[in-house]
């Protein structure tokens, strides 16, 4: 049984708490949160601490806080030579204070409160300074049913950028689509089957193979008609940039 302590109370921390509580291989030892009430619906009060003097010994301490706070939180921990990891996609392992054994346990997924995540479908990107610590990370990932990958800090930074494109930017394009629908008295729900099929296709085809639409066909009449219809200048610029990018991808393919 792996004894794990989580430091933080945000989205990632709460989803890890859910996953650990379901696992037969992990004992959720403690959760550190300065606002204990934010976790009272998930963890019994006796396991929620808000004072550094209350830390018990654990096999792994997982810092799940904002990127900007990771260095400060790791340096303030009142112990040494224990395995301390963070969950960030963009912060290097070296940001953790060297008084402890350092690692990364980065779940590559979008987390939203009250939206359950299936960890069996979720990849964990991991890194450590020592082989024995990597084994602990493997055991944690396997205990919650997740696939895991050895990813360096430099690779993880690039992966995080890629994730922003396929998740955050794509979701923002959904919002733009919703705004266009609303402007013309159309229900956004009518686009949802298309969204689902687009996501499904890249499970079987490369994104380049799956690409369709007027930019792919170089249908200039339709492109100009779309630009004429758009009333928001920012939307027009995004449309032009993405159209040009798709056209350039087709040129590279040739």
Coordinates of N, CA and C in Angstrom, one line a residue:
X1 N 0.8 -1.2 0.0 CA 0.0 0.0 0.0 C 0.9 1.3 0.0
X2 N 0.7 2.1 -1.0 CA 1.4 3.4 -1.1 C 0.8 4.5 -0.3
X3 N 1.5 5.1 0.6 CA 1.0 6.2 1.4 C 1.2 7.5 0.7
X4 N 0.1 8.2 0.3 CA 0.3 9.4 -0.5 C -0.3 10.6 0.2
X5 N 0.4 11.7 0.2 CA -0.2 13.0 0.7 C -0.3 14.0 -0.5
X6 N -1.4 14.6 -0.5 CA -1.7 15.6 -1.6 C -1.6 17.0 -1.0
X7 N -0.9 17.9 -1.6 CA -0.8 19.3 -1.2 C -1.5 20.2 -2.2
X8 N -2.7 20.7 -1.8 CA -3.5 21.5 -2.7 C -4.9 21.1 -2.6
X9 N -5.8 22.0 -3.1 CA -7.2 21.7 -3.1 C -8.0 22.1 -4.3
X10 N -7.2 22.3 -5.4 CA -7.8 22.8 -6.7 C -8.4 21.6 -7.5
X11 N -8.6 21.8 -8.8 CA -9.2 20.8 -9.7 C -8.4 19.5 -9.7
X12 N -7.1 19.6 -9.9 CA -6.2 18.4 -10.1 C -6.2 17.7 -8.7
X13 N -6.0 18.4 -7.6 CA -6.0 17.8 -6.3 C -7.2 17.0 -6.0
X14 N -8.4 17.6 -6.3 CA -9.7 17.0 -6.0 C -9.9 15.7 -6.9
X15 N -9.5 15.8 -8.1 CA -9.6 14.6 -9.0 C -8.7 13.5 -8.5
X16 N -7.5 13.8 -8.1 CA -6.5 12.8 -7.6 C -7.1 12.2 -6.3
X17 N -7.7 13.0 -5.4 CA -8.3 12.5 -4.2 C -9.4 11.4 -4.6
X18 N -10.2 11.8 -5.6 CA -11.3 10.8 -6.0 C -10.6 9.5 -6.4
X19 N -9.6 9.6 -7.3 CA -8.9 8.4 -7.8 C -8.2 7.6 -6.8
X20 N -7.6 8.3 -5.8 CA -6.9 7.6 -4.8 C -7.8 6.8 -3.8
X21 N -9.0 7.5 -3.6 CA -9.9 6.9 -2.7 C -10.5 5.6 -3.3
X22 N -10.6 5.6 -4.6 CA -11.2 4.4 -5.3 C -10.1 3.2 -5.4
X23 N -8.9 3.6 -5.2 CA -7.8 2.6 -5.4 C -7.6 1.7 -4.2
X24 N -7.3 0.4 -4.5 CA -7.0 -0.5 -3.4 C -5.5 -0.5 -3.1
X25 N -4.7 0.2 -4.0 CA -3.3 0.2 -3.8 C -2.7 1.5 -3.2
X26 N -3.6 2.5 -2.9 CA -3.1 3.7 -2.4 C -3.9 4.1 -1.1
X27 N -3.1 4.5 -0.1 CA -3.7 5.0 1.1 C -3.6 6.5 1.1
X28 N -4.7 7.3 1.0 CA -4.6 8.7 1.1 C -4.3 9.1 2.5
X29 N -3.0 9.4 2.8 CA -2.6 9.7 4.1 C -3.1 11.0 4.7
X30 N -2.8 12.1 3.9 CA -3.3 13.4 4.3 C -3.5 14.3 3.1
X31 N -4.2 15.4 3.3 CA -4.4 16.4 2.3 C -4.1 17.7 3.0
X32 N -3.2 18.5 2.4 CA -2.8 19.8 3.0 C -3.6 20.9 2.2
X33 N -4.4 21.7 2.9 CA -5.1 22.8 2.3 C -5.3 23.9 3.3
X34 N -5.0 25.1 3.0 CA -5.2 26.2 3.9 C -6.6 26.5 4.2
X35 N -7.5 26.1 3.2 CA -9.0 26.2 3.4 C -9.5 24.8 3.6
X36 N -9.5 24.3 4.8 CA -9.9 22.9 5.1 C -11.4 22.7 4.6
X37 N -12.2 23.7 4.7 CA -13.6 23.5 4.3 C -13.8 23.2 2.8
X38 N -12.8 23.5 2.0 CA -12.9 23.3 0.5 C -12.8 21.8 0.2
X39 N -12.4 21.0 1.2 CA -12.2 19.6 0.9 C -13.1 18.7 1.8
X40 N -13.9 19.3 2.7 CA -14.6 18.6 3.7 C -15.6 17.6 3.1
X41 N -16.0 17.9 1.8 CA -17.0 17.0 1.2 C -16.3 15.8 0.5
X42 N -15.0 15.8 0.5 CA -14.2 14.7 -0.1 C -13.4 13.8 0.9
X43 N -12.9 14.5 1.9 CA -12.0 13.8 2.9 C -12.4 14.0 4.3
X44 N -12.3 13.0 5.1 CA -12.7 13.2 6.5 C -11.7 14.2 7.2
X45 N -12.3 15.0 8.1 CA -11.6 16.1 8.7 C -10.2 15.7 9.3
X46 N -10.1 14.5 9.8 CA -8.9 14.1 10.5 C -7.7 14.0 9.5
X47 N -8.0 13.9 8.2 CA -6.9 13.8 7.2 C -6.6 15.1 6.6
X48 N -7.4 16.1 6.8 CA -7.1 17.4 6.2 C -6.3 18.3 7.2
X49 N -5.1 18.7 6.7 CA -4.3 19.5 7.6 C -4.0 20.9 7.0
X50 N -3.7 21.9 7.8 CA -3.4 23.2 7.3 C -2.2 23.8 8.0
X51 N -1.4 22.9 8.7 CA -0.2 23.4 9.4 C 0.9 22.5 9.0
X52 N 2.1 23.0 8.7 CA 3.2 22.2 8.3 C 3.7 21.3 9.4
X53 N 3.4 21.6 10.6 CA 3.9 20.7 11.7 C 3.1 19.4 11.8
X54 N 2.0 19.4 11.0 CA 1.1 18.2 11.1 C 1.4 17.1 10.0
X55 N 2.4 17.4 9.2 CA 2.7 16.4 8.2 C 3.2 15.1 8.8
X56 N 2.6 13.9 8.3 CA 3.1 12.6 8.7 C 4.0 12.1 7.6
X57 N 4.8 11.1 7.9 CA 5.6 10.5 6.8 C 4.8 9.7 5.8
X58 N 5.1 9.9 4.5 CA 4.4 9.3 3.4 C 5.4 8.8 2.4
X59 N 5.0 7.9 1.5 CA 5.8 7.5 0.4 C 6.0 8.5 -0.7
X60 N 5.0 9.3 -0.9 CA 5.0 10.3 -1.9 C 4.2 11.5 -1.5
X61 N 4.7 12.7 -1.8 CA 3.9 14.0 -1.5 C 3.7 14.6 -2.9
X62 N 2.4 14.9 -3.2 CA 2.1 15.4 -4.5 C 1.6 16.8 -4.4
X63 N 2.4 17.7 -5.0 CA 2.1 19.1 -5.0 C 1.2 19.4 -6.2
X64 N -0.1 19.7 -5.9 CA -1.1 20.0 -6.9 C -1.6 21.4 -6.7
X65 N -0.8 22.4 -7.0 CA -1.1 23.8 -6.8 C -0.8 24.6 -8.1
X66 N -1.1 25.9 -8.2 CA -0.8 26.6 -9.4 C 0.7 26.6 -9.7
X67 N 1.0 26.7 -11.0 CA 2.4 26.6 -11.4 C 3.3 27.6 -10.7
X68 N 2.8 28.8 -10.5 CA 3.6 29.9 -9.9 C 3.9 29.6 -8.4
X69 N 3.2 28.7 -7.8 CA 3.3 28.5 -6.3 C 4.2 27.2 -6.1
X70 N 4.5 26.5 -7.1 CA 5.2 25.2 -6.9 C 6.5 25.3 -6.1
X71 N 7.4 26.3 -6.6 CA 8.7 26.4 -6.0 C 8.6 26.8 -4.5
X72 N 7.7 27.8 -4.2 CA 7.5 28.2 -2.9 C 7.0 27.1 -2.0
X73 N 6.0 26.4 -2.4 CA 5.4 25.3 -1.6 C 6.5 24.3 -1.3
X74 N 7.2 23.9 -2.4 CA 8.2 22.8 -2.2 C 9.3 23.2 -1.2
X75 N 9.7 24.5 -1.3 CA 10.8 25.0 -0.4 C 10.3 25.1 1.1
X76 N 9.0 25.3 1.3 CA 8.5 25.5 2.6 C 8.2 24.2 3.3
X77 N 8.3 23.0 2.7 CA 8.0 21.7 3.3 C 9.0 21.5 4.4
X78 N 8.5 21.0 5.6 CA 9.4 20.9 6.8 C 10.1 19.6 6.9
X79 N 10.5 19.0 5.8 CA 11.2 17.7 5.9 C 12.1 17.6 4.7
X80 N 13.0 16.6 4.7 CA 14.0 16.4 3.7 C 14.1 14.9 3.3
X81 N 14.6 14.7 2.1 CA 14.9 13.4 1.6 C 13.7 12.5 1.4
X82 N 12.5 13.1 1.1 CA 11.3 12.4 0.8 C 11.0 12.7 -0.6
X83 N 10.1 11.8 -1.2 CA 9.8 12.0 -2.6 C 8.7 13.0 -2.7
X84 N 9.0 14.1 -3.4 CA 8.0 15.2 -3.6 C 7.9 15.5 -5.1
X85 N 6.7 15.4 -5.6 CA 6.5 15.6 -7.0 C 5.4 16.7 -7.3
X86 N 5.5 17.3 -8.5 CA 4.4 18.2 -8.8 C 3.6 17.7 -10.0
X87 N 2.5 18.3 -10.3 CA 1.6 17.8 -11.4 C 1.5 18.7 -12.6
X88 N 2.4 19.6 -12.7 CA 2.3 20.7 -13.8 C 2.8 20.2 -15.1
X89 N 2.2 20.7 -16.2 CA 2.7 20.3 -17.5 C 3.8 21.2 -18.0
X90 N 4.0 22.4 -17.4 CA 5.0 23.3 -17.9 C 6.1 23.7 -17.0
X91 N 6.1 23.2 -15.8 CA 7.1 23.6 -14.8 C 8.2 22.4 -14.8
X92 N 9.5 22.8 -14.9 CA 10.5 21.7 -14.9 C 10.6 21.1 -13.6
X93 N 11.2 19.9 -13.5 CA 11.4 19.2 -12.3 C 12.3 20.0 -11.4
X94 N 13.3 20.7 -12.0 CA 14.3 21.5 -11.2 C 13.6 22.6 -10.4
X95 N 12.4 23.0 -10.6 CA 11.7 24.0 -9.8 C 11.4 23.6 -8.4
X96 N 11.4 22.3 -8.2 CA 11.2 21.7 -6.9 C 12.5 21.9 -6.1
X97 N 12.3 22.1 -4.8 CA 13.5 22.4 -3.9 C 14.3 21.1 -3.8
X98 N 15.6 21.2 -3.9 CA 16.5 20.0 -3.9 C 16.7 19.3 -2.6
X99 N 16.1 19.9 -1.5 CA 16.2 19.2 -0.2 C 15.5 17.9 -0.2
X100 N 14.5 17.7 -1.1 CA 13.8 16.4 -1.2 C 14.1 15.8 -2.5
X101 N 13.8 14.5 -2.7 CA 13.9 13.8 -3.9 C 12.8 14.2 -4.8
X102 N 13.1 14.6 -6.0 CA 12.2 15.3 -6.9 C 11.6 14.5 -8.0
X103 N 10.4 14.8 -8.4 CA 9.7 14.1 -9.5 C 8.6 14.8 -10.0
X104 N 8.0 14.3 -11.1 CA 6.8 14.9 -11.8 C 5.8 13.8 -12.0
X105 N 4.6 14.1 -11.7 CA 3.4 13.2 -11.9 C 2.3 14.0 -12.6
X106 N 2.4 14.2 -13.9 CA 1.6 15.1 -14.7 C 0.5 14.3 -15.4
X107 N -0.8 14.4 -14.9 CA -1.9 13.8 -15.6 C -2.3 14.7 -16.8
X108 N -2.2 14.1 -18.0 CA -2.5 14.9 -19.2 C -4.0 14.8 -19.5
X109 N -4.7 15.8 -19.0 CA -6.1 15.8 -19.1 C -6.6 17.2 -18.7
X110 N -7.8 17.6 -19.2 CA -8.5 18.8 -18.7 C -9.4 18.4 -17.6
X111 N -9.2 19.2 -16.5 CA -9.9 18.9 -15.2 C -10.9 20.0 -14.9
X112 N -12.1 19.7 -14.7 CA -13.1 20.6 -14.3 C -13.8 20.1 -13.0
X113 N -14.1 20.9 -12.0 CA -14.7 20.5 -10.8 C -16.1 20.0 -11.2
X114 N -16.5 18.9 -10.5 CA -17.8 18.3 -10.6 C -18.0 17.5 -12.0
X115 N -16.9 17.4 -12.7 CA -16.9 16.6 -14.0 C -16.0 15.4 -13.8
X116 N -16.5 14.2 -13.5 CA -15.6 13.1 -13.2 C -14.8 12.7 -14.4
X117 N -13.5 12.3 -14.1 CA -12.6 11.9 -15.1 C -12.3 10.4 -14.9
X118 N -12.2 9.6 -16.0 CA -11.9 8.2 -15.9 C -10.3 8.1 -16.1
X119 N -9.7 7.8 -14.9 CA -8.2 7.7 -15.0 C -7.7 6.6 -15.8
X120 N -8.5 5.6 -16.1 CA -8.1 4.4 -16.9 C -7.8 4.8 -18.3
X121 N -8.4 6.0 -18.7 CA -8.2 6.5 -20.1 C -7.2 7.6 -20.2
X122 N -6.5 7.9 -19.0 CA -5.7 9.1 -18.9 C -4.2 8.8 -18.8
X123 N -3.4 9.4 -19.6 CA -2.0 9.2 -19.6 C -1.3 10.0 -18.5
X124 N -0.4 9.4 -17.8 CA 0.4 10.2 -16.8 C 1.8 10.3 -17.3
X125 N 2.3 11.5 -17.4 CA 3.7 11.8 -17.8 C 4.6 12.0 -16.5
X126 N 5.6 11.1 -16.5 CA 6.4 11.0 -15.2 C 7.9 11.3 -15.4
X127 N 8.5 11.7 -14.4 CA 9.9 12.0 -14.4 C 10.4 11.9 -12.9
X128 N 11.6 11.5 -12.7 CA 12.2 11.5 -11.4 C 13.7 11.5 -11.5
X129 N 14.4 11.8 -10.4 CA 15.8 11.9 -10.3 C 16.4 10.5 -10.1
X130 N 15.7 9.6 -9.5 CA 16.2 8.3 -9.1 C 15.3 7.2 -9.6
X131 N 15.9 6.0 -9.9 CA 15.1 4.9 -10.5 C 14.1 4.4 -9.4
X132 N 14.5 4.3 -8.2 CA 13.6 3.8 -7.1 C 12.4 4.7 -7.0
X133 N 12.6 6.0 -7.2 CA 11.4 6.9 -7.1 C 10.5 6.7 -8.3
X134 N 11.1 6.5 -9.5 CA 10.3 6.3 -10.7 C 9.4 5.0 -10.5
X135 N 10.0 4.0 -9.8 CA 9.2 2.8 -9.5 C 7.9 3.2 -8.7
X136 N 8.1 4.1 -7.7 CA 7.0 4.5 -6.9 C 6.0 5.2 -7.8
X137 N 6.4 6.1 -8.7 CA 5.5 6.8 -9.6 C 4.7 5.8 -10.4
X138 N 5.5 4.8 -10.9 CA 4.8 3.7 -11.7 C 3.7 3.0 -10.9
X139 N 4.0 2.7 -9.7 CA 3.1 2.0 -8.8 C 1.8 2.9 -8.6
X140 N 2.0 4.2 -8.4 CA 0.9 5.1 -8.2 C 0.0 5.1 -9.4
X141 N 0.7 5.3 -10.6 CA -0.1 5.3 -11.8 C -0.9 4.0 -12.1
X142 N -0.2 2.9 -11.8 CA -0.9 1.6 -12.1 C -2.0 1.4 -11.1
X143 N -1.8 1.9 -9.9 CA -2.9 1.7 -8.8 C -4.2 2.5 -9.2
X144 N -4.1 3.5 -10.0 CA -5.3 4.2 -10.4 C -5.7 3.9 -11.8
X145 N -5.0 2.9 -12.4 CA -5.4 2.4 -13.7 C -4.9 3.2 -14.9
X146 N -3.9 4.1 -14.7 CA -3.5 5.0 -15.8 C -2.3 4.4 -16.5
X147 N -2.3 4.7 -17.8 CA -1.0 4.5 -18.6 C 0.0 5.5 -18.2
X148 N 1.3 5.2 -18.2 CA 2.3 6.1 -17.8 C 3.4 6.1 -18.8
X149 N 4.1 7.3 -18.9 CA 5.1 7.5 -19.9 C 6.3 8.3 -19.2
X150 N 7.5 7.9 -19.5 CA 8.7 8.6 -19.1 C 8.9 9.8 -20.0
X151 N 8.7 11.0 -19.5 CA 8.7 12.2 -20.3 C 9.6 13.2 -19.6
X152 N 10.6 13.7 -20.3 CA 11.6 14.7 -19.7 C 10.9 16.0 -19.5
X153 N 11.5 16.9 -18.7 CA 10.9 18.2 -18.5 C 10.8 19.0 -19.9
X154 N 11.8 18.9 -20.7 CA 11.8 19.6 -22.0 C 10.7 19.0 -22.9
X155 N 10.6 17.7 -22.9 CA 9.5 17.1 -23.7 C 8.1 17.5 -23.2
X156 N 8.0 17.5 -21.8 CA 6.7 17.8 -21.2 C 6.3 19.3 -21.5
X157 N 7.3 20.2 -21.6 CA 7.0 21.6 -22.0 C 6.4 21.6 -23.4
X158 N 7.0 20.9 -24.3 CA 6.5 20.8 -25.7 C 5.1 20.2 -25.7
X159 N 4.9 19.1 -25.0 CA 3.7 18.4 -24.9 C 2.6 19.3 -24.4
X160 N 2.9 20.1 -23.4 CA 1.9 21.1 -22.8 C 1.5 22.1 -23.9
X161 N 2.4 22.6 -24.7 CA 2.0 23.5 -25.8 C 1.1 22.8 -26.7
X162 N 1.4 21.6 -27.1 CA 0.5 20.8 -28.0 C -0.8 20.6 -27.4
X163 N -0.9 20.4 -26.1 CA -2.1 20.2 -25.4 C -3.0 21.4 -25.4
X164 N -2.3 22.6 -25.3 CA -3.0 23.9 -25.3 C -3.7 24.0 -26.7
X165 N -3.1 23.6 -27.8 CA -3.7 23.7 -29.1 C -4.9 22.8 -29.2
X166 N -4.7 21.5 -28.8 CA -5.8 20.5 -29.1 C -6.9 20.6 -28.1
X167 N -6.7 21.3 -26.9 CA -7.7 21.4 -25.9 C -8.2 22.8 -25.7
X168 N -7.3 23.7 -25.2 CA -7.8 25.0 -24.8 C -8.2 25.8 -26.0
X169 N -7.4 25.8 -27.1 CA -7.7 26.6 -28.3 C -8.9 26.0 -29.0
X170 N -9.0 24.7 -29.0 CA -10.2 24.0 -29.7 C -11.4 24.4 -28.9
X171 N -11.4 24.3 -27.6 CA -12.6 24.7 -26.8 C -13.0 26.1 -27.0
X172 N -12.0 27.0 -27.2 CA -12.3 28.4 -27.5 C -13.0 28.5 -28.9
X173 N -12.6 27.7 -29.8 CA -13.3 27.7 -31.1 C -14.7 27.3 -31.0
X174 N -15.0 26.3 -30.1 CA -16.3 25.9 -29.8 C -17.1 27.2 -29.3
X175 N -16.5 28.0 -28.5 CA -17.2 29.2 -28.0 C -17.5 30.1 -29.1
X176 N -16.5 30.3 -30.0 CA -16.8 31.2 -31.2 C -17.9 30.6 -32.0
X177 N -17.9 29.3 -32.2 CA -19.0 28.7 -32.9 C -20.4 28.9 -32.3
X178 N -20.4 28.9 -30.9 CA -21.6 29.1 -30.2 C -22.1 30.6 -30.3
X179 N -21.1 31.5 -30.3 CA -21.5 32.9 -30.5 C -22.0 33.2 -31.9
X180 N -21.5 32.5 -32.9 CA -22.0 32.7 -34.3 C -23.4 32.2 -34.4
X181 N -23.6 31.0 -33.8 CA -25.0 30.4 -33.7 C -26.0 31.3 -33.1
X182 N -25.6 31.8 -31.9 CA -26.5 32.7 -31.1 C -26.8 34.0 -31.9
X183 N -25.8 34.5 -32.7 CA -26.0 35.7 -33.4 C -27.1 35.5 -34.5
X184 N -27.2 34.3 -35.0 CA -28.1 34.0 -36.1 C -29.3 33.1 -35.7
X185 N -29.5 33.1 -34.4 CA -30.7 32.4 -33.8 C -30.7 30.9 -34.1
X186 N -29.5 30.3 -34.0 CA -29.3 28.9 -34.2 C -28.9 28.2 -32.9
X187 N -29.4 26.9 -32.7 CA -29.0 26.2 -31.4 C -27.6 25.6 -31.6
X188 N -26.8 25.9 -30.6 CA -25.4 25.3 -30.6 C -25.4 23.8 -30.6
X189 N -26.5 23.2 -30.1 CA -26.6 21.7 -30.0 C -26.5 21.1 -31.3
X190 N -26.9 21.8 -32.4 CA -26.9 21.2 -33.7 C -25.5 20.9 -34.2
X191 N -24.5 21.5 -33.6 CA -23.1 21.3 -33.9 C -22.5 20.1 -33.2
X192 N -23.1 19.7 -32.1 CA -22.5 18.7 -31.2 C -22.2 17.4 -31.9
X193 N -23.0 16.8 -32.8 CA -22.6 15.6 -33.5 C -21.4 15.8 -34.3
X194 N -21.3 17.0 -34.9 CA -20.1 17.2 -35.7 C -18.8 17.3 -34.9
X195 N -18.9 17.9 -33.7 CA -17.8 18.0 -32.8 C -17.4 16.6 -32.4
X196 N -18.4 15.8 -32.0 CA -18.1 14.4 -31.6 C -17.4 13.6 -32.7
X197 N -17.9 13.7 -33.9 CA -17.3 13.0 -35.1 C -15.9 13.4 -35.4
X198 N -15.7 14.7 -35.3 CA -14.3 15.3 -35.5 C -13.3 14.7 -34.5
X199 N -13.7 14.7 -33.2 CA -12.9 14.1 -32.2 C -12.7 12.6 -32.4
X200 N -13.7 11.9 -32.9 CA -13.6 10.5 -33.1 C -12.7 10.1 -34.3
X201 N -12.7 10.9 -35.3 CA -11.9 10.6 -36.5 C -10.4 10.5 -36.2
X202 N -9.9 11.4 -35.3 CA -8.5 11.4 -35.1 C -8.1 10.2 -34.2
X203 N -9.0 9.4 -33.8 CA -8.7 8.1 -33.1 C -8.3 7.1 -34.2
X204 N -8.6 7.3 -35.4 CA -8.4 6.4 -36.5 C -7.6 6.9 -37.7
X205 N -7.6 8.2 -37.8 CA -6.8 8.9 -38.9 C -5.9 9.9 -38.3
X206 N -4.8 10.2 -39.1 CA -4.0 11.4 -38.7 C -4.8 12.7 -38.9
X207 N -4.5 13.7 -38.1 CA -5.3 15.0 -38.3 C -5.2 15.5 -39.7
X208 N -4.0 15.3 -40.4 CA -3.9 15.7 -41.8 C -4.9 15.0 -42.7
X209 N -5.0 13.7 -42.5 CA -5.9 12.9 -43.3 C -7.4 13.2 -43.0
X210 N -7.6 13.6 -41.8 CA -9.0 13.8 -41.4 C -9.5 15.2 -41.8
X211 N -8.6 16.1 -42.2 CA -9.0 17.5 -42.5 C -9.9 17.6 -43.6
X212 N -11.0 18.4 -43.5 CA -11.9 18.7 -44.5 C -12.2 20.2 -44.5
X213 N -13.1 20.6 -45.4 CA -13.5 22.0 -45.4 C -13.0 22.9 -46.5
X214 N -13.4 24.1 -46.6 CA -13.1 25.0 -47.7 C -11.6 25.3 -47.8
X215 N -10.9 25.4 -46.7 CA -9.5 25.7 -46.7 C -8.7 24.5 -47.3
X216 N -9.1 23.3 -47.0 CA -8.5 22.1 -47.5 C -8.7 22.0 -49.0
X217 N -10.0 22.4 -49.5 CA -10.3 22.3 -50.9 C -9.8 23.5 -51.7
X218 N -9.3 24.5 -50.9 CA -9.0 25.8 -51.5 C -10.2 26.5 -52.2
X219 N -11.3 26.4 -51.6 CA -12.6 26.9 -52.1 C -12.6 28.4 -51.8
X220 N -12.1 29.2 -52.6 CA -11.9 30.6 -52.3 C -13.3 31.3 -52.2
X221 N -14.3 30.9 -53.0 CA -15.6 31.6 -53.0 C -16.2 31.4 -51.6
X222 N -16.2 30.2 -51.1 CA -16.8 29.9 -49.8 C -16.0 30.6 -48.7
X223 N -14.7 30.7 -48.8 CA -13.9 31.4 -47.8 C -14.2 32.8 -47.8
X224 N -14.4 33.5 -48.9 CA -14.7 34.9 -49.0 C -16.1 35.1 -48.5
X225 N -17.0 34.2 -48.7 CA -18.4 34.3 -48.2 C -18.4 34.3 -46.7
X226 N -17.6 33.4 -46.2 CA -17.6 33.2 -44.7 C -17.0 34.5 -44.1
X227 N -16.0 35.0 -44.6 CA -15.4 36.3 -44.1 C -16.4 37.4 -44.2
X228 N -17.2 37.5 -45.3 CA -18.1 38.6 -45.4 C -19.3 38.4 -44.4
X229 N -19.6 37.2 -44.0 CA -20.6 37.0 -43.0 C -20.2 37.3 -41.6
X230 N -18.9 37.1 -41.3 CA -18.5 37.4 -39.9 C -18.5 38.8 -39.6
X231 N -19.0 39.2 -38.4 CA -19.1 40.6 -38.0 C -18.1 41.0 -37.0
X232 N -17.5 40.0 -36.4 CA -16.5 40.3 -35.4 C -15.1 40.3 -36.0
X233 N -14.3 41.3 -35.8 CA -13.0 41.4 -36.5 C -12.0 40.3 -35.9
X234 N -12.1 40.1 -34.6 CA -11.2 39.0 -34.1 C -11.5 37.7 -34.7
X235 N -12.8 37.4 -34.8 CA -13.2 36.1 -35.5 C -12.7 36.0 -36.9
X236 N -12.8 37.2 -37.6 CA -12.3 37.2 -39.0 C -10.8 36.9 -39.1
X237 N -10.0 37.5 -38.1 CA -8.5 37.2 -38.1 C -8.2 35.8 -37.8
X238 N -9.0 35.2 -36.8 CA -8.8 33.8 -36.5 C -9.1 32.9 -37.7
X239 N -10.2 33.2 -38.4 CA -10.6 32.5 -39.6 C -9.5 32.5 -40.6
X240 N -8.9 33.7 -40.9 CA -7.9 33.9 -41.9 C -6.6 33.1 -41.5
X241 N -6.2 33.2 -40.2 CA -5.0 32.6 -39.8 C -5.1 31.0 -39.9
X242 N -6.3 30.5 -39.4 CA -6.5 29.0 -39.5 C -6.6 28.6 -40.9
X243 N -7.3 29.4 -41.8 CA -7.4 29.0 -43.2 C -6.0 28.9 -43.8
X244 N -5.2 29.9 -43.6 CA -3.8 30.0 -44.1 C -3.0 28.8 -43.6
X245 N -3.1 28.5 -42.3 CA -2.4 27.3 -41.7 C -2.8 26.0 -42.4
X246 N -4.1 25.8 -42.6 CA -4.5 24.6 -43.2 C -4.0 24.5 -44.7
X247 N -4.0 25.6 -45.4 CA -3.5 25.6 -46.8 C -2.0 25.3 -46.8
X248 N -1.3 25.9 -45.8 CA 0.2 25.6 -45.8 C 0.4 24.1 -45.4
X249 N -0.4 23.5 -44.6 CA -0.2 22.1 -44.3 C -0.4 21.3 -45.5
X250 N -1.4 21.7 -46.4 CA -1.6 20.9 -47.6 C -0.4 21.1 -48.6
X251 N 0.2 22.2 -48.6 CA 1.4 22.5 -49.4 C 2.5 21.6 -48.9
X252 N 2.7 21.5 -47.6 CA 3.8 20.6 -47.0 C 3.6 19.2 -47.4
X253 N 2.3 18.8 -47.4 CA 1.9 17.4 -47.7 C 2.4 17.1 -49.1
X254 N 2.1 18.0 -50.0 CA 2.5 17.8 -51.4 C 4.0 17.9 -51.6

